[in-house]
Short mmCIF file of C-alpha atoms and ligand atoms in Angstrom, two decimals:
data_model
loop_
_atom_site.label_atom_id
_atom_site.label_comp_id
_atom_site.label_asym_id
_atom_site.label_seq_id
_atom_site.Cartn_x
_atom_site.Cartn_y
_atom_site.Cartn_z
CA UNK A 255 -8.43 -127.81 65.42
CA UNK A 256 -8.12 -128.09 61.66
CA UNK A 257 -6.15 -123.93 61.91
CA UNK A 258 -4.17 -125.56 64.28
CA UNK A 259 -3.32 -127.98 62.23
CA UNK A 260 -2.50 -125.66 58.92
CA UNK A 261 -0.06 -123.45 60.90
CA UNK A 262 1.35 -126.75 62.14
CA UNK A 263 1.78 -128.15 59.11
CA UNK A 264 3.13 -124.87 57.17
CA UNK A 265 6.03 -124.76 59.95
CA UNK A 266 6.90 -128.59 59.30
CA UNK A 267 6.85 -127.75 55.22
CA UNK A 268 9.00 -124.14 56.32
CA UNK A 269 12.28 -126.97 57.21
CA UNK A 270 12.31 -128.56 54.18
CA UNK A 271 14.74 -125.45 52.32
CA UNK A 272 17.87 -125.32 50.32
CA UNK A 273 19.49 -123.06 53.12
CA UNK A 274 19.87 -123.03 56.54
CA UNK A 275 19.48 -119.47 57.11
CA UNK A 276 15.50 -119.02 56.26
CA UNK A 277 13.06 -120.51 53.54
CA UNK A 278 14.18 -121.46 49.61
CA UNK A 279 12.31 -124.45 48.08
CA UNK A 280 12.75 -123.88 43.84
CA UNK A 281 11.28 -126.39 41.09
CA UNK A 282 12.63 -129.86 40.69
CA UNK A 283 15.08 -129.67 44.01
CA UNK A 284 15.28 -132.10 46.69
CA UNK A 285 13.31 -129.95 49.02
CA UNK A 286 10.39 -130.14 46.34
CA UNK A 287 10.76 -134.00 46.53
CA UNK A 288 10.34 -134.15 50.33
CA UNK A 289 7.35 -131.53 50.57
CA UNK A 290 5.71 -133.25 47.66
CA UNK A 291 5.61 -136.65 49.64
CA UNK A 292 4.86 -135.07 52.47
CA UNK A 293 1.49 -133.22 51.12
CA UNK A 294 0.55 -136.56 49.45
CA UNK A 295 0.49 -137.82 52.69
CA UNK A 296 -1.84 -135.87 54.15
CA UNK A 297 -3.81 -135.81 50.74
CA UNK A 298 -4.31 -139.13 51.49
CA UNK A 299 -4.75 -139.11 55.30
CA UNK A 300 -7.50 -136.57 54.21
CA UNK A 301 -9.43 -139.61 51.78
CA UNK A 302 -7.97 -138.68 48.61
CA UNK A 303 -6.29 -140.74 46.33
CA UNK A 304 -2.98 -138.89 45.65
CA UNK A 305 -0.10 -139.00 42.78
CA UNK A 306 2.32 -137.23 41.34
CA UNK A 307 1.65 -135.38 37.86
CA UNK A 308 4.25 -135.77 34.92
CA UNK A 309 5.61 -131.89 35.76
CA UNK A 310 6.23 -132.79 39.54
CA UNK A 311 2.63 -131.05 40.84
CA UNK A 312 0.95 -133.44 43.65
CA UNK A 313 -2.85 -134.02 42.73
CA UNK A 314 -5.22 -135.83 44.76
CA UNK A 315 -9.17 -137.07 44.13
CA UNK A 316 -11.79 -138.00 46.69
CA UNK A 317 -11.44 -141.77 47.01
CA UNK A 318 -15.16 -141.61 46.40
CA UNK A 319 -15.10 -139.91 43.06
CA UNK A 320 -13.79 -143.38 41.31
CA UNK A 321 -15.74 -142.40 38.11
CA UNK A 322 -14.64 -139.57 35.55
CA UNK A 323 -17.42 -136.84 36.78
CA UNK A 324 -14.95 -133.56 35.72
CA UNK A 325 -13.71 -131.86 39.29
CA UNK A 326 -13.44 -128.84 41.16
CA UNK A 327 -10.04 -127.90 42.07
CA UNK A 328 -8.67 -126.75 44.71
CA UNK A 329 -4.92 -125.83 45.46
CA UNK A 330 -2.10 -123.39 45.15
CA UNK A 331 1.91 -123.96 45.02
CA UNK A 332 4.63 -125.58 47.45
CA UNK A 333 7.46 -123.60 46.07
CA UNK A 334 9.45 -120.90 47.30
CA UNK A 335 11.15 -117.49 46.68
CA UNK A 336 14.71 -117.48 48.16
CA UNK A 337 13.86 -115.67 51.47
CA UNK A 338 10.75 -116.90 51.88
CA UNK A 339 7.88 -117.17 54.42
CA UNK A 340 5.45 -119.87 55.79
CA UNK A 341 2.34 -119.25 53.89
CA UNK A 342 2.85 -117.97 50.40
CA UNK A 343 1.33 -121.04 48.44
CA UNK A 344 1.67 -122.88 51.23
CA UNK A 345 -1.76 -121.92 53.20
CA UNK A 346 -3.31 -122.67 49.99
CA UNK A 347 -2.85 -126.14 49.50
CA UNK A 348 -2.97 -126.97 53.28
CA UNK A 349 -6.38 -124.75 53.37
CA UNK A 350 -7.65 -126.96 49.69
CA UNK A 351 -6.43 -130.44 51.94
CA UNK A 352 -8.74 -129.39 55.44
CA UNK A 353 -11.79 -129.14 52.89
CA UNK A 354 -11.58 -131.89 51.14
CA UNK A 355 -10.92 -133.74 54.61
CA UNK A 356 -14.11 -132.25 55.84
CA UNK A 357 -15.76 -133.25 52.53
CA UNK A 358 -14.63 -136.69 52.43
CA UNK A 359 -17.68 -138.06 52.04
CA UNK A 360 -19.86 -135.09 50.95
CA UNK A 361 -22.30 -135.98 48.07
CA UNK A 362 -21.33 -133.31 45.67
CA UNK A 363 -22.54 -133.01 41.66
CA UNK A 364 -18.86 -132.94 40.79
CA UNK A 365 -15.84 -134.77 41.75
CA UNK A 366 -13.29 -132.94 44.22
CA UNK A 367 -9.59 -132.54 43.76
CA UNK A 368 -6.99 -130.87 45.23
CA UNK A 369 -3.53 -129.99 43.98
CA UNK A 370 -0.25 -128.63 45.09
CA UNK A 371 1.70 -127.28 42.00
CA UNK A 372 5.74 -127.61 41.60
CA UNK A 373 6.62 -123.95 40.47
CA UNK A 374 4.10 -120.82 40.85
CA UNK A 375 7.00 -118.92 41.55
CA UNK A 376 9.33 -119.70 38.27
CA UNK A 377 12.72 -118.13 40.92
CA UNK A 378 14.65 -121.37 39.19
CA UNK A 379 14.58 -121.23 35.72
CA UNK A 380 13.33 -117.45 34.67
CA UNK A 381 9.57 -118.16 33.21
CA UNK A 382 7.18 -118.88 36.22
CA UNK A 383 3.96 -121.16 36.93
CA UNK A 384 5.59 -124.20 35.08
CA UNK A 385 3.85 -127.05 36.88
CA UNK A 386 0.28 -125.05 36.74
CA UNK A 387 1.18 -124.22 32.77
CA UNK A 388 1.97 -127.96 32.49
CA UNK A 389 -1.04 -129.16 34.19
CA UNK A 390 -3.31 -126.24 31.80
CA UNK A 391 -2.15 -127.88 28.56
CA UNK A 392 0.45 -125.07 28.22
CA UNK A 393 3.84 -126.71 27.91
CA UNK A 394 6.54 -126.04 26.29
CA UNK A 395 9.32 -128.55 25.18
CA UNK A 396 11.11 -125.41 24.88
CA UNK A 397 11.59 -124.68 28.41
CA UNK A 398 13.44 -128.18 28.33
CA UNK A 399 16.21 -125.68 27.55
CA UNK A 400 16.12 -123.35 30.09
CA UNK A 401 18.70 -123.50 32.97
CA UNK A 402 18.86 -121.96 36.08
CA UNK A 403 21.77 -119.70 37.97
CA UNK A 404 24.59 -122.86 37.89
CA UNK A 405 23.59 -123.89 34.37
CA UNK A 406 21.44 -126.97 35.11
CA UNK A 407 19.34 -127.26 32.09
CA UNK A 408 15.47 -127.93 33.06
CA UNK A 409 15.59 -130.71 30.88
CA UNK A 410 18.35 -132.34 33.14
CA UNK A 411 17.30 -131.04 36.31
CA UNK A 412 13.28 -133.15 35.93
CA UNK A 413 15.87 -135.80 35.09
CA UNK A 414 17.55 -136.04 38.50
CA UNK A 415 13.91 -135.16 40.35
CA UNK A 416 12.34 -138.56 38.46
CA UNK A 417 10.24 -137.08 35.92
CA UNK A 418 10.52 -138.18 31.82
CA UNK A 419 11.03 -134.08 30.56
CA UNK A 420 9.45 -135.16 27.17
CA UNK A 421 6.72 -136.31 28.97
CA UNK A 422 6.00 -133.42 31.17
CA UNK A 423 3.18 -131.73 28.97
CA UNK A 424 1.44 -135.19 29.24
CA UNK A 425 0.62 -133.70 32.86
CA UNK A 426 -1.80 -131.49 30.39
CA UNK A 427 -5.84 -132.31 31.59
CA UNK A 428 -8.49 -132.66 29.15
CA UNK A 429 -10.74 -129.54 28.65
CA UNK A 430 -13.91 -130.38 30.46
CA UNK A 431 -11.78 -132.48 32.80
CA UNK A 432 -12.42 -129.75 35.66
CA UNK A 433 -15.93 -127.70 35.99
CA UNK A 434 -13.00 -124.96 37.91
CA UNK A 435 -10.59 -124.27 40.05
CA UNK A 436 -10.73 -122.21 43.64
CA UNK A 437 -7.58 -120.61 45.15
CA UNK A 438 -7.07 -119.34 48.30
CA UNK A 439 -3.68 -117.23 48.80
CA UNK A 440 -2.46 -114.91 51.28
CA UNK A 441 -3.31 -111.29 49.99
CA UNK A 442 0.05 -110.14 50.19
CA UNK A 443 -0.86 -106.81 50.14
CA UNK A 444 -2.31 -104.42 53.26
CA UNK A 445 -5.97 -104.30 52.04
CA UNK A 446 -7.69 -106.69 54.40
CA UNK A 447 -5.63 -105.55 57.13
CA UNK A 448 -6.36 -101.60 56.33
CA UNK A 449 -10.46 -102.70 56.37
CA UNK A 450 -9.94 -104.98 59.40
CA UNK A 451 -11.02 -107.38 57.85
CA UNK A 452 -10.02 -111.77 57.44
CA UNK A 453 -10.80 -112.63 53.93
CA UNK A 454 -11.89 -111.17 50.56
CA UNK A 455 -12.69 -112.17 47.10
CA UNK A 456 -10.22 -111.52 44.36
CA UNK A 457 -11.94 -110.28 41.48
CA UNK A 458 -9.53 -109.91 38.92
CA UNK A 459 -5.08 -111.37 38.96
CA UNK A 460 -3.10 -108.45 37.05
CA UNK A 461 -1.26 -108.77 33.98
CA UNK A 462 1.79 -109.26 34.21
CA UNK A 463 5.40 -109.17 32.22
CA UNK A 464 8.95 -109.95 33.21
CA UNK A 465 12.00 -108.74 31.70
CA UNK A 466 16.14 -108.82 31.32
CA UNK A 467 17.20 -105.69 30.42
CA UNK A 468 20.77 -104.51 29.54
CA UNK A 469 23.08 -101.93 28.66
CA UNK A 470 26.58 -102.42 26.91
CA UNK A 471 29.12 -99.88 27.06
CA UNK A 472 32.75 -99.98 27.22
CA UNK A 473 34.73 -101.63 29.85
CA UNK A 474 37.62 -98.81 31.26
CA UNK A 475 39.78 -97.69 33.64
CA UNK A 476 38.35 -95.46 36.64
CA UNK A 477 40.60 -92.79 35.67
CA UNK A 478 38.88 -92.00 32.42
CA UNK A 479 37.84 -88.74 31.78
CA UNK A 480 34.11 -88.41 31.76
CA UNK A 481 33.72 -87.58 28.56
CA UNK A 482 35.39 -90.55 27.07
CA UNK A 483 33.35 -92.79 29.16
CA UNK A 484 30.59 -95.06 28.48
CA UNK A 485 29.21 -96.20 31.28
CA UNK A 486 26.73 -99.40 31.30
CA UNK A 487 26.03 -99.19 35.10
CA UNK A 488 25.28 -95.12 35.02
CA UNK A 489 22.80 -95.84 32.32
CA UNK A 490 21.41 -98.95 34.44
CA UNK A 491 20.44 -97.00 37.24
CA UNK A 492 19.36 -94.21 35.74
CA UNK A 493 17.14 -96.64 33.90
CA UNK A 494 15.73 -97.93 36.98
CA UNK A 495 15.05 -94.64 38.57
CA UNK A 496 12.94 -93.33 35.64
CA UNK A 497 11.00 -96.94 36.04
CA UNK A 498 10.38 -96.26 39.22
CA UNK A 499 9.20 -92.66 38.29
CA UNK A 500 7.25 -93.87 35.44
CA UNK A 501 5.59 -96.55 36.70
CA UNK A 502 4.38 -94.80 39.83
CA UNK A 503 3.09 -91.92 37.75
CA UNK A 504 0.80 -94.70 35.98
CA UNK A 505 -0.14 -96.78 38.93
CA UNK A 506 1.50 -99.96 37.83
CA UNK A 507 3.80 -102.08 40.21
CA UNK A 508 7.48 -102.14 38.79
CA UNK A 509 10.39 -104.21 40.45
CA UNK A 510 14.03 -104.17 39.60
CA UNK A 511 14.59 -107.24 41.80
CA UNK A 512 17.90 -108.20 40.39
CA UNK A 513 21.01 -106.39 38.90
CA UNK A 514 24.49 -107.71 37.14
CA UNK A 515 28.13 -105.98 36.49
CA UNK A 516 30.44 -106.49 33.84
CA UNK A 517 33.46 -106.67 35.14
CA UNK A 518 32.11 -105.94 38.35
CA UNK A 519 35.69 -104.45 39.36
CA UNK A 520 35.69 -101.46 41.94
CA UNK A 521 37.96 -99.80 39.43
CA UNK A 522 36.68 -100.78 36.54
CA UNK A 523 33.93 -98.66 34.97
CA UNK A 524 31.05 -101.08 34.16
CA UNK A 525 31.34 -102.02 30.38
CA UNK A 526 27.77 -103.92 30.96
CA UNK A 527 24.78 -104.15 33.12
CA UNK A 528 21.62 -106.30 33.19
CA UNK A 529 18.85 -106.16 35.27
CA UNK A 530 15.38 -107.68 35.70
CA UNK A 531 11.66 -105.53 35.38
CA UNK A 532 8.78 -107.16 36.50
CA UNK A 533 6.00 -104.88 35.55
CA UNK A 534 2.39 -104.91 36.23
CA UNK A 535 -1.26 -103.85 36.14
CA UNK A 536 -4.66 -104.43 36.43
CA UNK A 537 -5.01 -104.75 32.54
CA UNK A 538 -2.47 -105.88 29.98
CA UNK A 539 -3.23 -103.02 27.79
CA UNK A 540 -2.36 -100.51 30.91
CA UNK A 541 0.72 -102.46 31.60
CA UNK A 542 1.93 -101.99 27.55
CA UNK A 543 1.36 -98.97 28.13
CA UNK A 544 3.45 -98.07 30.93
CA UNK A 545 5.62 -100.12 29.00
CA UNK A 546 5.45 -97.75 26.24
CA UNK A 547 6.64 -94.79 27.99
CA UNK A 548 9.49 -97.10 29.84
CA UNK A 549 10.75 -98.14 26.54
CA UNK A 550 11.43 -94.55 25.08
CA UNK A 551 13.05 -93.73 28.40
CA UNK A 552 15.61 -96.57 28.36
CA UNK A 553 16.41 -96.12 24.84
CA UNK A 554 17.01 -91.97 25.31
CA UNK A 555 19.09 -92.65 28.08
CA UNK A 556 20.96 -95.08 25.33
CA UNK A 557 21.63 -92.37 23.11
CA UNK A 558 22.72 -89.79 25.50
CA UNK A 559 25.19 -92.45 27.08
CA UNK A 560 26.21 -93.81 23.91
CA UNK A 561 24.99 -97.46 25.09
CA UNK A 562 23.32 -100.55 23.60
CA UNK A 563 20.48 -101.13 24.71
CA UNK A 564 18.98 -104.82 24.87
CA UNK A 565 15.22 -105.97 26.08
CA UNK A 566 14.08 -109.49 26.32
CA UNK A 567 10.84 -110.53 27.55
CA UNK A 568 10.85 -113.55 29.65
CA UNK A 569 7.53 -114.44 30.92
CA UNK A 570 3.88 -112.77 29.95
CA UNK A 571 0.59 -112.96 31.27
CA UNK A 572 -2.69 -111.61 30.77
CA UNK A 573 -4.98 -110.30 33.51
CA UNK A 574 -6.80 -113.24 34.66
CA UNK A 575 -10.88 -112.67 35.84
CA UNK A 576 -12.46 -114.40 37.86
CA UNK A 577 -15.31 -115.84 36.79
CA UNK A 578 -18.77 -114.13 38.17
CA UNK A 579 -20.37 -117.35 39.41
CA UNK A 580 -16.97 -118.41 41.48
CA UNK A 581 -16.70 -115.01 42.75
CA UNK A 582 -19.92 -115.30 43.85
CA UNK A 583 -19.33 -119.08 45.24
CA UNK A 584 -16.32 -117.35 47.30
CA UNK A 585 -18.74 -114.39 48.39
CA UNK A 586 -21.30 -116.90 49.47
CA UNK A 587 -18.17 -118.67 51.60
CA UNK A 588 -17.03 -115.34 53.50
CA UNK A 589 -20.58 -114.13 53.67
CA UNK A 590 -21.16 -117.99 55.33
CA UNK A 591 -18.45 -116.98 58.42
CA UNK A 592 -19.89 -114.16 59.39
CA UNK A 593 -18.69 -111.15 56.73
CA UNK A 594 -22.23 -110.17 55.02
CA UNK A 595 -20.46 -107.67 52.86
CA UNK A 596 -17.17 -109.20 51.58
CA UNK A 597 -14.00 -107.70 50.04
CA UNK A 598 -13.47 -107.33 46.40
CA UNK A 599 -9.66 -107.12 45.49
CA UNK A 600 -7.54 -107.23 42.63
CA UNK A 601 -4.42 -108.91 43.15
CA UNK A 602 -1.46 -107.27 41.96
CA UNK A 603 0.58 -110.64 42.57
CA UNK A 604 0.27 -113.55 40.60
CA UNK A 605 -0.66 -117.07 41.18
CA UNK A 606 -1.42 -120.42 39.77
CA UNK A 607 -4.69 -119.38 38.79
CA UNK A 608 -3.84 -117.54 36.19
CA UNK A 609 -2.32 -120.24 34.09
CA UNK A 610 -5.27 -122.87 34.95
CA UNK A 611 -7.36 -119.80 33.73
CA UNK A 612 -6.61 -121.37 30.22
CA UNK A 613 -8.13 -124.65 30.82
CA UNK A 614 -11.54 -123.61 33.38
CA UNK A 615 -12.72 -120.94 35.47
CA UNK A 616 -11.43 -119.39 38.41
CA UNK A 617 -11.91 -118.21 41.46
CA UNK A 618 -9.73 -116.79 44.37
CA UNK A 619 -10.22 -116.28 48.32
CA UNK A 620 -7.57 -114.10 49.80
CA UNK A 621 -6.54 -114.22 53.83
CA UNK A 622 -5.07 -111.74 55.20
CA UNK A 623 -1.72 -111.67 56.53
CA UNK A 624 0.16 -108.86 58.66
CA UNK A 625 1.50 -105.73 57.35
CA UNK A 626 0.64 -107.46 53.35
CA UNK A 627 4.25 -108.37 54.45
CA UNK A 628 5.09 -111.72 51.88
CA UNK A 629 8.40 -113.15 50.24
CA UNK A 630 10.20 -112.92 53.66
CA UNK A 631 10.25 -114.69 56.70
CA UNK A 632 8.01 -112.36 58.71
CA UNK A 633 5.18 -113.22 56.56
CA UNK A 634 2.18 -114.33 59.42
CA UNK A 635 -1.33 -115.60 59.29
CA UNK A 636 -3.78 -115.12 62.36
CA UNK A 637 -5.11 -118.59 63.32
CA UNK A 638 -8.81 -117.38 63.64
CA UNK A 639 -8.71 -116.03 59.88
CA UNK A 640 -6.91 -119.22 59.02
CA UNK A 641 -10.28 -121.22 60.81
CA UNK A 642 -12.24 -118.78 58.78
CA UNK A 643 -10.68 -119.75 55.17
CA UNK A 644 -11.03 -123.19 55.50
CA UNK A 645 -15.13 -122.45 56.27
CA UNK A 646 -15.55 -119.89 53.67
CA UNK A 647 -13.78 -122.13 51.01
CA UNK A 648 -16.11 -124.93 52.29
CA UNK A 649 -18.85 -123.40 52.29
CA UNK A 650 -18.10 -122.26 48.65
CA UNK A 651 -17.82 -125.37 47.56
CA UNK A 652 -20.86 -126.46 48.81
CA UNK A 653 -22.77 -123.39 47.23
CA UNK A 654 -21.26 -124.54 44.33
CA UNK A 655 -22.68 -127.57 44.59
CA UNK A 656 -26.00 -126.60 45.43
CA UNK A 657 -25.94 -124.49 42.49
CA UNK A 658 -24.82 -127.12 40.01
CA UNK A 659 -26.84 -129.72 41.89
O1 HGY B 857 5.33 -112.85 41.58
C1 HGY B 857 4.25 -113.08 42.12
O2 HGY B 857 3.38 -112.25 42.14
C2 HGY B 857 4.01 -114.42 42.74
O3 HGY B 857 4.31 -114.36 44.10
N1 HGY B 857 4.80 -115.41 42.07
MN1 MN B 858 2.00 -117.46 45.74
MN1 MN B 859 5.01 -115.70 45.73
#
């Protein structure tokens, strides 16, 4: 019933998008405001008391926990890449609100909270995991500043969604306000599915660094002779090519996910091109290092094209472990449906978890989902491993407490 109820749920949250053709739900839009209601809702059909942070995350606490014991949370993110599917996020918090339904009334040594944060996916304004950054202690005023692709300023844009923006790190929880925080996520990857098998623990969330890179050369006509050009789109993609070579030599995901022309003329030869790098691996010191060898590429291929070469980091993030006694909790909670030897993955994609790994310790339970397929519509869960998450993560929490008890 409660499965049922997730997928049902994920499709009614899957309308609420800022197009018509398929799934797009950034930070601080009016989609966010209507999913945000909706999961406080059901936090609160589920026996949780439920409000809205100061950085536009939904939180909820067992009406029975009206003392200040510190938590366990439980949650993931409502927001969207443009193109999105069902689940990414999604699953979850649905997954974190079926558990604490089930423990409503559960005597546990800690309280129990559940949260659905604003912007894991940081598509709107450049830097990513905002809300779970905010709720971590990690804000920046700076970020007031940032604006997104029609030049809406953050700052104005929490403005029009309700919030105060200089009051948005005030979302911050004390340290020692939460005893952790437990994930579950899609895999988003082909592991599970390879090994046949529903769920796995994540051991470790890769490092990770975003980039804008560009070249600048000079602007001419198409009939320039080749030696007199200098051309900012040649050296872009030759750029990304040797990324792609480079970073598949070293075993560390690379994505050019978004490219822009100056003037962008078909006759025009490009006087400047930026495009985005979002590189990562298992350790921060093996993604520098693929860095490294990136780096010199770009800037030879400067030289020999006689272009200037520009590199701005826009979002960093170490590799985030999870910590051995959650692992465990989230072993214990596969191992309780059934799996007696469970999965141990590293997840290449990011999540939430790795900014709330600044405030407690984490722990993550992936699902599988078909093909690894994710950021696009034909992302699918299997209703049986979706009945399967929602026990293992309840039964971790319950080892957890038995543990701690
Ligand atoms: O980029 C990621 O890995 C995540 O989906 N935001
Ligand atoms: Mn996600
Ligand atoms: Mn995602």
């Amino acid at each position: 019933m409660t499965a049922q109820r997730v997928l049902a749920r994920a499709d009614e949250l899957s309308t609420h998008s800022a197009r018509e053709d398929g799934i797009e739900r950034a930070y601080l839009t009016p989609e966010q405001t209507r999913v945000n209601a909706i999961a406080a809702a059901w936090m609160r059909e589920a026996g949780l008391r439920s409000w809205p942070d100061e950085a536009a995350n939904v939180c909820g606490r067992r009406h029975i926990d009206d003392d200040d014991r510190p938590a366990l949370l439980l949650g993931s993110h409502l927001d969207t890449v443009p193109g999105a599917g069902r689940y990414d996020g999604i699953l979850g918090v649905l997954v974190a609100i079926e558990v604490a339904d089930r423990l409503r009334d559960a005597d546990l040594p800690f309280a129990l909270e559940v949260v659905a944060f604003g912007d894991e996916e940081g598509t709107r304004f450049g830097t990513t995991l905002l809300g779970s950054r905010a709720l971590a202690g990690g804000w920046k005023d700076a970020w007031l500043d940032l604006s997104d692709a029609d030049g809406i300023a953050l700052r104005d844009a929490a403005t029009t969604f309700g919030l105060i923006p200089e009051n948005i790190g005030n979302a911050a929880r004390a340290p020692g306000s939460l005893v952790g925080y437990l994930e579950c996520h899609i895999e988003q990857g082909p592991r599970l599915e390879d090994l046949d098998r529903a769920l796995g623990v994540v051991t470790t969330i890769a490092a990770a660094e975003r980039r804008v890179i560009s070249y600048r050369g000079e602007a001419r006509h198409s009939a320039t002779p080749w030696e007199l050009r200098r051309d900012a789109l040649l050296g872009a993609s030759e750029g990304i090519v040797a990324i792609e070579r480079i970073a598949r030599d070293r075993g560390s995901p690379a994505t050019v996910g978004r490219i822009r022309v100056e003037p962008d003329a078909v006759n025009v030869i490009a006087g400047f091109a930026e495009f985005s790098l979002d590189l990562r691996d298992a350790t921060a010191a093996g993604r520098d290092a693929t860095w490294g060898h990136i780096r010199h590429e770009l800037h030879r291929i400067a030289g020999d094209k006689g272009l200037d070469l520009e590199v701005t980091s826009t979002h960093v993030a170490p590799e985030a472990p999870s910590a051995p006694h959650l692992q465990a909790a989230i072993a214990a909670g596969i191992a309780a449906t059934g799996d007696a030897d469970p999965i141990e993955l590293v997840s290449i994609a990011g999540h939430d978890a790795m900014a709330i790994a600044d405030l407690t310790e984490i722990g993550m339970l992936f699902v599988r989902c078909a093909g690894g397929i994710s950021h696009h519509a034909d992302e699918s869960v299997r209703e049986d491993d979706v009945a399967l998450a929602i026990d293992a993560l309840e039964a971790a929490v319950l080892h957890l407490a038995a543990e701690s008890g």
